[in-house]
Amino acid sequence: VQLQASGGGLVQAGGSLRLSCAASGRTNWIISWFRQAPGEQREFVAGITWNWGTTVYADSVKGRFTISRDKAKRMVYLQMNSLKAEDTAVYYCAARNGDITTKTSDYNNWGQGTLVTVSS
């Protein structure tokens, strides 16, 4: 599967942004969003199973972010609401076979990142 992330930008704290991840090729995968802030490790944000739409979220984004997929359009979205300055990072979508996991090393397909900057 090939992935392409888009939708990043500059937003004020408290605002919203929606990221998109276009998937081509086989899509019976797990698709997850990760993020990496400057000087920090890349961390799991949210994941979704392509077939059933089962979701998993990091505690830091629960209740604020929503991951979804549109099977017909082969798109995975990350709706981000109530954004905080600490959400500033480069966001990546990634894919793997099997279960949703939070470890970057479990994912072997990565899209390019899209930068989200939240101003306080």
Short mmCIF file of C-alpha atoms in Angstrom, two decimals:
data_model
loop_
_atom_site.label_atom_id
_atom_site.label_comp_id
_atom_site.label_asym_id
_atom_site.label_seq_id
_atom_site.Cartn_x
_atom_site.Cartn_y
_atom_site.Cartn_z
CA VAL A 1 0.00 0.00 0.00
CA GLN A 2 1.19 3.51 -0.80
CA LEU A 3 0.19 6.37 1.46
CA GLN A 4 0.05 10.13 0.99
CA ALA A 5 -0.79 12.47 3.84
CA SER A 6 -2.12 15.99 3.46
CA GLY A 7 -4.10 18.66 5.24
CA GLY A 8 -1.61 20.12 7.66
CA GLY A 9 -1.37 23.82 8.35
CA LEU A 10 -1.36 26.59 10.92
CA VAL A 11 -4.29 26.82 13.32
CA GLN A 12 -4.98 28.64 16.55
CA ALA A 13 -5.33 26.81 19.81
CA GLY A 14 -8.89 25.58 20.23
CA GLY A 15 -9.34 25.27 16.50
CA SER A 16 -9.83 22.28 14.23
CA LEU A 17 -8.05 20.67 11.33
CA ARG A 18 -8.65 17.54 9.26
CA LEU A 19 -5.79 15.48 7.94
CA SER A 20 -6.22 13.11 5.02
CA CYS A 21 -4.30 9.98 4.06
CA ALA A 22 -4.80 8.64 0.55
CA ALA A 23 -4.16 4.90 0.26
CA SER A 24 -3.48 3.14 -3.01
CA GLY A 25 -2.88 -0.53 -3.68
CA ARG A 26 -4.16 -3.18 -1.29
CA THR A 27 -6.14 -1.61 1.52
CA ASN A 28 -7.01 -4.46 3.89
CA TRP A 29 -4.54 -3.01 6.33
CA ILE A 30 -4.35 -1.18 9.60
CA ILE A 31 -3.90 2.53 8.96
CA SER A 32 -2.60 4.65 11.82
CA TRP A 33 -1.56 8.22 12.41
CA PHE A 34 1.66 9.04 14.22
CA ARG A 35 3.21 12.39 15.03
CA GLN A 36 6.66 13.69 15.77
CA ALA A 37 7.30 16.97 17.51
CA PRO A 38 10.70 18.69 17.22
CA GLY A 39 13.26 16.87 19.31
CA GLU A 40 10.79 14.17 20.31
CA GLN A 41 10.21 10.53 19.44
CA ARG A 42 7.54 9.66 16.93
CA GLU A 43 4.38 8.67 18.79
CA PHE A 44 1.14 6.89 18.02
CA VAL A 45 -1.96 9.04 17.72
CA ALA A 46 -4.78 6.86 16.39
CA GLY A 47 -5.37 3.75 14.32
CA ILE A 48 -8.23 2.15 12.39
CA THR A 49 -8.87 -1.24 10.84
CA TRP A 50 -9.74 -0.94 7.18
CA ASN A 51 -12.39 -3.66 7.07
CA TRP A 52 -14.28 -3.14 10.34
CA GLY A 53 -13.47 0.44 11.27
CA THR A 54 -12.29 -0.50 14.75
CA THR A 55 -10.38 2.41 16.30
CA VAL A 56 -7.71 2.95 18.93
CA TYR A 57 -6.57 6.31 20.31
CA ALA A 58 -3.69 7.60 22.35
CA ASP A 59 -4.86 8.91 25.71
CA SER A 60 -3.57 12.37 24.85
CA VAL A 61 -6.06 12.77 21.99
CA LYS A 62 -9.10 10.82 23.19
CA GLY A 63 -12.23 12.91 22.98
CA ARG A 64 -10.56 15.47 20.71
CA PHE A 65 -9.42 13.51 17.65
CA THR A 66 -11.45 11.16 15.48
CA ILE A 67 -10.02 8.73 12.95
CA SER A 68 -12.26 7.47 10.16
CA ARG A 69 -12.02 5.89 6.75
CA ASP A 70 -13.92 6.13 3.49
CA LYS A 71 -13.50 2.77 1.79
CA ALA A 72 -14.90 3.94 -1.54
CA LYS A 73 -12.46 6.85 -1.72
CA ARG A 74 -9.62 4.87 -0.13
CA MET A 75 -9.07 7.67 2.34
CA VAL A 76 -8.33 7.76 6.05
CA TYR A 77 -9.03 10.96 7.93
CA LEU A 78 -7.93 12.42 11.24
CA GLN A 79 -10.34 15.06 12.48
CA MET A 80 -8.57 17.11 15.12
CA ASN A 81 -10.64 19.37 17.37
CA SER A 82 -9.79 21.48 20.41
CA LEU A 83 -6.21 21.66 19.25
CA LYS A 84 -3.50 22.53 21.73
CA ALA A 85 -0.01 23.91 21.28
CA GLU A 86 1.35 20.50 22.28
CA ASP A 87 -0.34 18.95 19.23
CA THR A 88 2.19 20.76 17.05
CA ALA A 89 4.10 18.11 15.12
CA VAL A 90 4.66 16.50 11.78
CA TYR A 91 1.87 13.95 11.32
CA TYR A 92 2.42 10.72 9.40
CA CYS A 93 0.06 8.00 8.27
CA ALA A 94 1.37 4.46 8.30
CA ALA A 95 0.10 0.97 7.46
CA ARG A 96 0.67 -2.56 8.62
CA ASN A 97 -0.96 -5.99 8.46
CA GLY A 98 -2.46 -7.46 11.60
CA ASP A 99 -3.68 -5.63 14.68
CA ILE A 100 -3.50 -1.96 15.57
CA THR A 101 -0.29 -1.40 17.48
CA THR A 102 1.31 1.74 18.84
CA LYS A 103 4.94 0.92 18.00
CA THR A 104 6.49 2.69 15.03
CA SER A 105 8.67 -0.37 14.35
CA ASP A 106 5.55 -2.46 13.66
CA TYR A 107 4.67 -0.35 10.61
CA ASN A 108 6.46 -0.93 7.33
CA ASN A 109 4.61 1.51 5.09
CA TRP A 110 4.82 5.23 5.73
CA GLY A 111 3.53 8.27 3.95
CA GLN A 112 5.35 11.56 3.91
CA GLY A 113 4.54 13.82 6.83
CA THR A 114 2.30 16.83 6.97
CA LEU A 115 3.08 19.64 9.40
CA VAL A 116 0.50 20.82 11.92
CA THR A 117 1.32 23.99 13.84
CA VAL A 118 -0.95 25.13 16.65
CA SER A 119 -0.39 28.67 17.84
CA SER A 120 -1.24 29.54 21.43
#
